[in-house]
Short mmCIF file of C-alpha atoms (C1' of nucleotides) in Angstrom, two decimals:
data_model
loop_
_atom_site.label_atom_id
_atom_site.label_comp_id
_atom_site.label_asym_id
_atom_site.label_seq_id
_atom_site.Cartn_x
_atom_site.Cartn_y
_atom_site.Cartn_z
CA MET A 1 6.47 26.63 14.54
CA ASN A 2 5.02 27.20 18.02
CA ARG A 3 4.39 23.92 19.83
CA LYS A 4 1.59 23.94 22.28
CA ILE A 5 2.82 23.55 25.83
CA CYS A 6 1.26 20.82 27.85
CA LYS A 7 1.71 22.02 31.43
CA VAL A 8 -0.89 19.69 32.92
CA GLU A 9 0.92 16.70 31.53
CA ILE A 10 4.23 17.91 32.92
CA GLU A 11 2.76 18.46 36.37
CA ARG A 12 1.29 15.00 36.32
CA LEU A 13 4.72 13.58 35.55
CA ARG A 14 6.51 15.79 38.05
CA ARG A 15 4.44 14.32 40.88
CA PHE A 16 6.29 11.04 40.77
CA ILE A 17 9.73 12.38 40.00
CA PRO A 18 11.02 12.31 43.58
CA GLU A 19 9.94 8.72 43.91
CA ARG A 20 12.37 7.35 41.33
CA ASP A 21 16.11 7.11 41.74
CA HIS A 22 18.00 9.76 39.80
CA PHE A 23 14.90 10.69 37.84
CA GLU A 24 15.00 14.30 38.94
CA THR A 25 18.67 14.86 38.18
CA ARG A 26 18.36 13.02 34.88
CA THR A 27 15.39 15.01 33.68
CA GLN A 28 16.90 18.28 34.91
CA LYS A 29 19.96 17.50 32.83
CA LEU A 30 17.79 16.71 29.82
CA ILE A 31 15.72 19.85 30.21
CA SER A 32 18.80 22.07 30.37
CA LEU A 33 20.19 20.19 27.39
CA VAL A 34 17.05 20.97 25.40
CA ASP A 35 17.18 24.59 26.57
CA ARG A 36 20.69 24.90 25.25
CA LEU A 37 19.68 23.70 21.78
CA ASP A 38 19.69 26.46 19.18
CA GLU A 39 16.16 26.53 17.81
CA GLU A 40 17.22 28.40 14.70
CA ALA A 41 19.98 25.91 13.90
CA LEU A 42 17.52 23.08 14.42
CA SER A 43 15.07 24.69 12.01
CA SER A 44 17.79 24.86 9.36
CA GLU A 45 18.54 21.20 9.87
CA VAL A 46 14.86 20.36 9.60
CA LYS A 47 14.68 22.37 6.39
CA ILE A 48 17.49 20.31 4.86
CA PHE A 49 16.00 17.00 5.89
CA LYS A 50 12.61 18.10 4.55
CA ALA A 51 14.28 18.95 1.26
CA PHE A 52 15.46 15.35 0.96
CA ALA A 53 12.22 13.89 2.32
CA ASP A 54 10.40 13.53 -0.97
CA ILE A 55 10.88 10.91 -3.65
CA ASN A 56 10.84 13.34 -6.55
CA ARG A 57 13.34 15.64 -4.90
CA LEU A 58 15.59 12.66 -4.17
CA LYS A 59 15.39 11.76 -7.85
CA ILE A 60 16.32 15.31 -8.79
CA VAL A 61 19.36 15.16 -6.49
CA LYS A 62 20.43 11.84 -7.98
CA LEU A 63 20.02 13.19 -11.50
CA LEU A 64 22.03 16.28 -10.67
CA LYS A 65 24.91 14.05 -9.60
CA GLU A 66 25.34 13.54 -13.36
CA GLY A 67 25.82 17.28 -13.83
CA GLU A 68 23.97 20.50 -14.42
CA LEU A 69 20.43 20.22 -15.78
CA CYS A 70 17.71 22.63 -16.83
CA VAL A 71 14.10 22.54 -15.66
CA CYS A 72 12.74 21.18 -18.91
CA GLU A 73 15.16 18.24 -18.87
CA LEU A 74 14.13 17.39 -15.33
CA THR A 75 10.48 17.74 -16.29
CA VAL A 76 10.86 15.12 -19.00
CA ALA A 77 13.00 12.83 -16.88
CA LEU A 78 10.69 12.89 -13.87
CA ASP A 79 7.46 12.81 -15.86
CA ASN A 80 6.00 15.53 -13.66
CA SER A 81 4.36 18.80 -14.61
CA GLN A 82 6.66 21.75 -15.12
CA SER A 83 5.13 23.64 -12.20
CA THR A 84 5.69 20.69 -9.88
CA VAL A 85 9.34 20.38 -10.86
CA SER A 86 9.80 24.10 -10.46
CA HIS A 87 8.27 23.87 -6.99
CA HIS A 88 10.60 21.05 -5.93
CA LEU A 89 13.61 22.93 -7.26
CA SER A 90 12.72 26.00 -5.24
CA ILE A 91 12.53 23.89 -2.07
CA LEU A 92 15.92 22.32 -2.78
CA LYS A 93 17.40 25.71 -3.59
CA ASN A 94 15.93 27.28 -0.49
CA ALA A 95 17.47 24.55 1.65
CA GLY A 96 20.87 25.20 0.07
CA VAL A 97 21.06 21.79 -1.53
CA ILE A 98 21.26 23.03 -5.11
CA LYS A 99 22.41 26.18 -6.89
CA GLU A 100 20.97 27.96 -9.89
CA ARG A 101 22.62 29.47 -12.96
CA LYS A 102 20.56 31.48 -15.41
CA GLU A 103 21.43 31.51 -19.06
CA GLY A 104 18.98 33.31 -21.29
CA LYS A 105 15.61 31.62 -21.08
CA TRP A 106 17.09 28.64 -19.26
CA SER A 107 17.73 27.99 -15.60
CA TYR A 108 20.36 25.38 -14.91
CA PHE A 109 20.59 23.69 -11.54
CA ARG A 110 23.49 21.86 -9.96
CA LEU A 111 24.29 20.29 -6.60
CA SER A 112 25.82 22.66 -4.07
CA ASP A 113 28.83 20.50 -3.26
CA GLY A 114 30.07 17.09 -2.12
CA ALA A 115 28.29 17.25 1.21
CA VAL A 116 25.07 16.15 -0.42
CA ILE A 117 26.56 12.92 -1.64
CA GLY A 118 28.05 12.31 1.79
CA LEU A 119 24.67 12.85 3.35
CA LEU A 120 23.10 10.31 1.04
CA ASN A 121 25.81 7.76 1.79
CA GLN A 122 25.32 8.18 5.51
CA ALA A 123 21.61 7.63 5.13
CA LYS A 124 22.26 4.49 3.13
CA LEU A 125 24.66 3.22 5.78
CA LEU A 126 22.05 3.77 8.44
CA MET A 127 19.50 1.94 6.36
CA GLU A 128 21.58 -1.16 5.71
CA GLU A 129 22.32 -1.94 9.35
CA MET B 1 2.43 7.13 -3.52
CA ASN B 2 1.10 7.17 -7.10
CA ARG B 3 2.10 10.31 -8.92
CA LYS B 4 -0.23 11.46 -11.61
CA ILE B 5 1.34 11.23 -15.01
CA CYS B 6 1.30 14.32 -17.09
CA LYS B 7 1.45 13.02 -20.65
CA VAL B 8 0.21 16.20 -22.24
CA GLU B 9 3.05 18.16 -20.71
CA ILE B 10 5.58 15.60 -21.88
CA GLU B 11 4.23 15.71 -25.42
CA ARG B 12 4.42 19.47 -25.41
CA LEU B 13 8.09 19.25 -24.40
CA ARG B 14 8.91 16.46 -26.83
CA ARG B 15 7.88 18.61 -29.76
CA PHE B 16 11.00 20.77 -29.49
CA ILE B 17 13.41 18.05 -28.50
CA PRO B 18 14.85 17.49 -32.03
CA GLU B 19 15.47 21.21 -32.36
CA ARG B 20 18.05 21.41 -29.58
CA ASP B 21 21.58 20.01 -29.71
CA HIS B 22 21.99 16.83 -27.73
CA PHE B 23 18.68 17.33 -25.96
CA GLU B 24 17.30 14.02 -27.10
CA THR B 25 20.33 11.96 -26.10
CA ARG B 26 20.63 13.81 -22.81
CA THR B 27 17.01 13.31 -21.86
CA GLN B 28 17.07 9.70 -23.00
CA LYS B 29 20.02 9.13 -20.72
CA LEU B 30 18.19 10.82 -17.85
CA ILE B 31 15.00 8.87 -18.44
CA SER B 32 16.85 5.55 -18.42
CA LEU B 33 18.70 6.70 -15.31
CA VAL B 34 15.40 7.37 -13.56
CA ASP B 35 14.04 4.04 -14.77
CA ARG B 36 16.98 2.26 -13.21
CA LEU B 37 16.36 3.86 -9.82
CA ASP B 38 14.99 1.40 -7.26
CA GLU B 39 11.69 2.88 -6.12
CA GLU B 40 11.67 0.78 -2.99
CA ALA B 41 15.15 1.86 -1.97
CA LEU B 42 14.18 5.46 -2.62
CA SER B 43 11.14 5.09 -0.40
CA SER B 44 13.34 3.84 2.42
CA GLU B 45 15.62 6.81 1.99
CA VAL B 46 12.65 9.15 2.04
CA LYS B 47 11.41 7.46 5.20
CA ILE B 48 14.71 8.14 6.95
CA PHE B 49 14.84 11.76 5.87
CA LYS B 50 11.24 12.22 6.97
CA ALA B 51 12.16 10.78 10.35
CA PHE B 52 14.73 13.55 10.78
CA ALA B 53 12.52 16.23 9.21
CA ASP B 54 10.79 17.38 12.38
CA ILE B 55 12.16 19.58 15.13
CA ASN B 56 10.90 17.43 17.98
CA ARG B 57 12.29 14.26 16.46
CA LEU B 58 15.63 15.98 15.96
CA LYS B 59 15.58 16.94 19.63
CA ILE B 60 14.84 13.33 20.57
CA VAL B 61 17.80 12.15 18.50
CA LYS B 62 20.07 14.71 20.11
CA LEU B 63 18.88 13.71 23.57
CA LEU B 64 19.44 10.04 22.83
CA LYS B 65 23.05 10.84 22.00
CA GLU B 66 23.41 11.16 25.79
CA GLY B 67 22.20 7.57 26.20
CA GLU B 68 19.12 5.44 26.61
CA LEU B 69 15.93 7.23 27.74
CA CYS B 70 12.37 6.22 28.55
CA VAL B 71 9.25 7.84 27.12
CA CYS B 72 8.37 9.70 30.30
CA GLU B 73 11.80 11.33 30.48
CA LEU B 74 11.50 12.48 26.89
CA THR B 75 7.99 13.74 27.58
CA VAL B 76 9.26 15.98 30.36
CA ALA B 77 12.34 17.10 28.44
CA LEU B 78 10.44 18.00 25.28
CA ASP B 79 7.39 19.47 27.03
CA ASN B 80 5.09 17.62 24.67
CA SER B 81 2.15 15.36 25.42
CA GLN B 82 2.90 11.70 26.03
CA SER B 83 0.94 10.63 22.98
CA THR B 84 2.86 13.02 20.77
CA VAL B 85 6.22 11.76 22.03
CA SER B 86 5.09 8.19 21.58
CA HIS B 87 4.05 9.00 18.04
CA HIS B 88 7.43 10.54 17.20
CA LEU B 89 9.25 7.58 18.70
CA SER B 90 7.28 5.16 16.57
CA ILE B 91 8.24 7.11 13.44
CA LEU B 92 11.92 7.08 14.41
CA LYS B 93 11.74 3.39 15.26
CA ASN B 94 9.97 2.57 12.03
CA ALA B 95 12.68 4.35 10.08
CA GLY B 96 15.36 2.34 11.87
CA VAL B 97 16.87 5.37 13.55
CA ILE B 98 16.26 4.19 17.11
CA LYS B 99 15.83 0.89 18.90
CA GLU B 100 13.55 -0.08 21.78
CA ARG B 101 14.18 -2.09 24.92
CA LYS B 102 11.27 -3.02 27.18
CA GLU B 103 11.78 -3.36 30.90
CA GLY B 104 8.65 -3.88 32.97
CA LYS B 105 6.34 -0.93 32.49
CA TRP B 106 9.06 1.10 30.84
CA SER B 107 10.20 1.38 27.24
CA TYR B 108 13.74 2.57 26.78
CA PHE B 109 14.91 3.97 23.46
CA ARG B 110 18.42 4.38 22.13
CA LEU B 111 20.05 5.42 18.85
CA SER B 112 20.60 2.60 16.39
CA ASP B 113 24.30 3.28 15.84
CA GLY B 114 26.95 5.82 14.83
CA ALA B 115 25.51 6.41 11.39
CA VAL B 116 22.97 8.82 12.83
CA ILE B 117 25.63 11.11 14.20
CA GLY B 118 27.44 10.97 10.87
CA LEU B 119 24.26 11.90 9.10
CA LEU B 120 23.76 14.90 11.34
CA ASN B 121 27.32 16.05 10.80
CA GLN B 122 26.94 15.82 7.05
CA ALA B 123 23.81 17.91 7.21
CA LYS B 124 25.60 20.51 9.30
CA LEU B 125 28.47 20.59 6.81
CA LEU B 126 26.06 21.15 3.96
CA MET B 127 24.39 23.93 5.89
CA GLU B 128 27.55 25.86 6.72
CA GLU B 129 28.78 26.18 3.17
"C1'" DA C 1 -8.50 -8.76 41.73
"C1'" DA C 2 -8.37 -3.98 41.96
"C1'" DT C 3 -5.64 -0.06 41.38
"C1'" DT C 4 -1.97 2.45 39.57
"C1'" DC C 5 1.21 3.41 36.24
"C1'" DA C 6 3.91 3.72 31.53
"C1'" DT C 7 3.12 3.43 27.06
"C1'" DA C 8 0.54 2.66 22.70
"C1'" DT C 9 -3.33 3.40 19.90
"C1'" DC C 10 -7.57 5.78 18.35
"C1'" DT C 11 -10.09 9.97 16.99
"C1'" DA C 12 -10.37 14.48 15.56
"C1'" DC C 13 -8.62 18.49 13.73
"C1'" DA C 14 -5.68 22.20 12.09
"C1'" DG C 15 -1.95 23.27 9.35
"C1'" DG C 16 1.31 21.68 5.89
"C1'" DT C 17 2.51 20.01 1.32
"C1'" DA C 18 2.50 17.76 -3.35
"C1'" DT C 19 0.22 18.21 -7.38
"C1'" DC C 20 -1.69 20.35 -11.53
"C1'" DG C 21 -3.80 23.82 -14.58
"C1'" DA C 22 -3.81 28.59 -15.45
"C1'" DT C 23 -1.52 32.72 -15.59
"C1'" DA C 24 2.46 35.90 -15.14
"C1'" DT C 25 7.22 37.07 -16.18
"C1'" DG C 26 11.10 37.80 -18.60
"C1'" DA C 27 14.08 36.40 -22.34
"C1'" DT C 28 14.63 35.11 -27.35
"C1'" DT C 29 13.16 34.84 -31.97
"C1'" DT C 30 10.61 36.31 -35.88
"C1'" DA D 1 6.45 44.73 -31.45
"C1'" DA D 2 4.47 40.28 -31.79
"C1'" DA D 3 4.96 35.67 -31.07
"C1'" DT D 4 7.21 31.99 -28.86
"C1'" DC D 5 9.46 29.82 -25.27
"C1'" DA D 6 11.38 28.46 -20.37
"C1'" DT D 7 10.43 29.14 -15.97
"C1'" DA D 8 8.07 31.02 -11.80
"C1'" DT D 9 4.04 31.98 -9.35
"C1'" DC D 10 -0.90 31.64 -8.23
"C1'" DG D 11 -5.13 29.15 -6.94
"C1'" DA D 12 -7.42 25.06 -5.97
"C1'" DT D 13 -7.57 20.55 -4.20
"C1'" DA D 14 -6.53 16.25 -2.10
"C1'" DC D 15 -3.63 14.04 0.84
"C1'" DC D 16 -0.32 13.94 4.66
"C1'" DT D 17 1.22 14.95 9.30
"C1'" DG D 18 1.81 16.91 14.03
"C1'" DT D 19 -0.78 17.55 17.95
"C1'" DA D 20 -3.62 16.53 22.02
"C1'" DG D 21 -7.36 14.26 24.53
"C1'" DA D 22 -9.52 9.91 25.32
"C1'" DT D 23 -9.16 5.23 25.62
"C1'" DA D 24 -6.84 0.65 25.49
"C1'" DT D 25 -3.16 -2.39 26.93
"C1'" DG D 26 -0.17 -4.65 29.65
"C1'" DA D 27 2.89 -4.59 33.65
"C1'" DA D 28 3.60 -3.69 38.62
"C1'" DT D 29 1.77 -2.72 43.06
"C1'" DT D 30 -1.55 -2.95 46.71
#
DNA sequence: AATTCATATCTACAGGTATCGATATGATTT
DNA sequence: AAATCATATCGATACCTGTAGATATGAATT
């Protein structure tokens, strides 16, 4: 997760900073704002959004709104290979979106809580505007 | 976006369907549920989640909560190359998350509306649980 | 009109990720 | 204990994506 730092570019931009009204104070404010961002918290947010950023995983989430399901049911419903479904489930689980319950040979998955549905609704709202 | 269909796998699973209580009706219900999902709408949702699924784009969104900013300000604040920032902005714009306003040489970007902030809050909620 | 500047686009590349088949694991059934 | 079954993990592969430098574009300045 280490971005390459582009110092040359920054210097190039800094050269004209004093020439524009308020530019320096504005950018200083922005820089300190970025510095105050919690990188770890941001990474968690990214992880959640990544979890939702795949059509098959979205389908899984929408199916799980109907209730708990096992891997084999999801495999049939999604028409994907079992290993693929398993992979998607582990990403969703790792992001905290879904929870697992083992029962004998079966693993049942369910949505973590109502926040997921709220998230989806917000996204839809954003989309419709 | 064309998933490969894994018929063999499905057939393998179908063989034991009649042997489990309610499995057939359950999976039939799930399959028809998936069939009724609007692929195009799902793709839009995925596009939005993808827009948020990068740490630099999240930072841009958080910076834009402070108000309208031009590309060069974001470039300094994020310490990324100009082309990279421009690329991220085009993804956010394409997903409908931000809007652009041109003024002379400058391009100013702003958040589309309050839905973004709601979306972020929902994600945070989900994360904290 | 020539230069400078802000931004967008193109090109290349490294790392990430979705997918599947094959195999491993761990439970259940025979 | 051997076989079967559900799921997870591994290995390979093709595609996707974030990044930066180079170049193009279009506006403002000289």
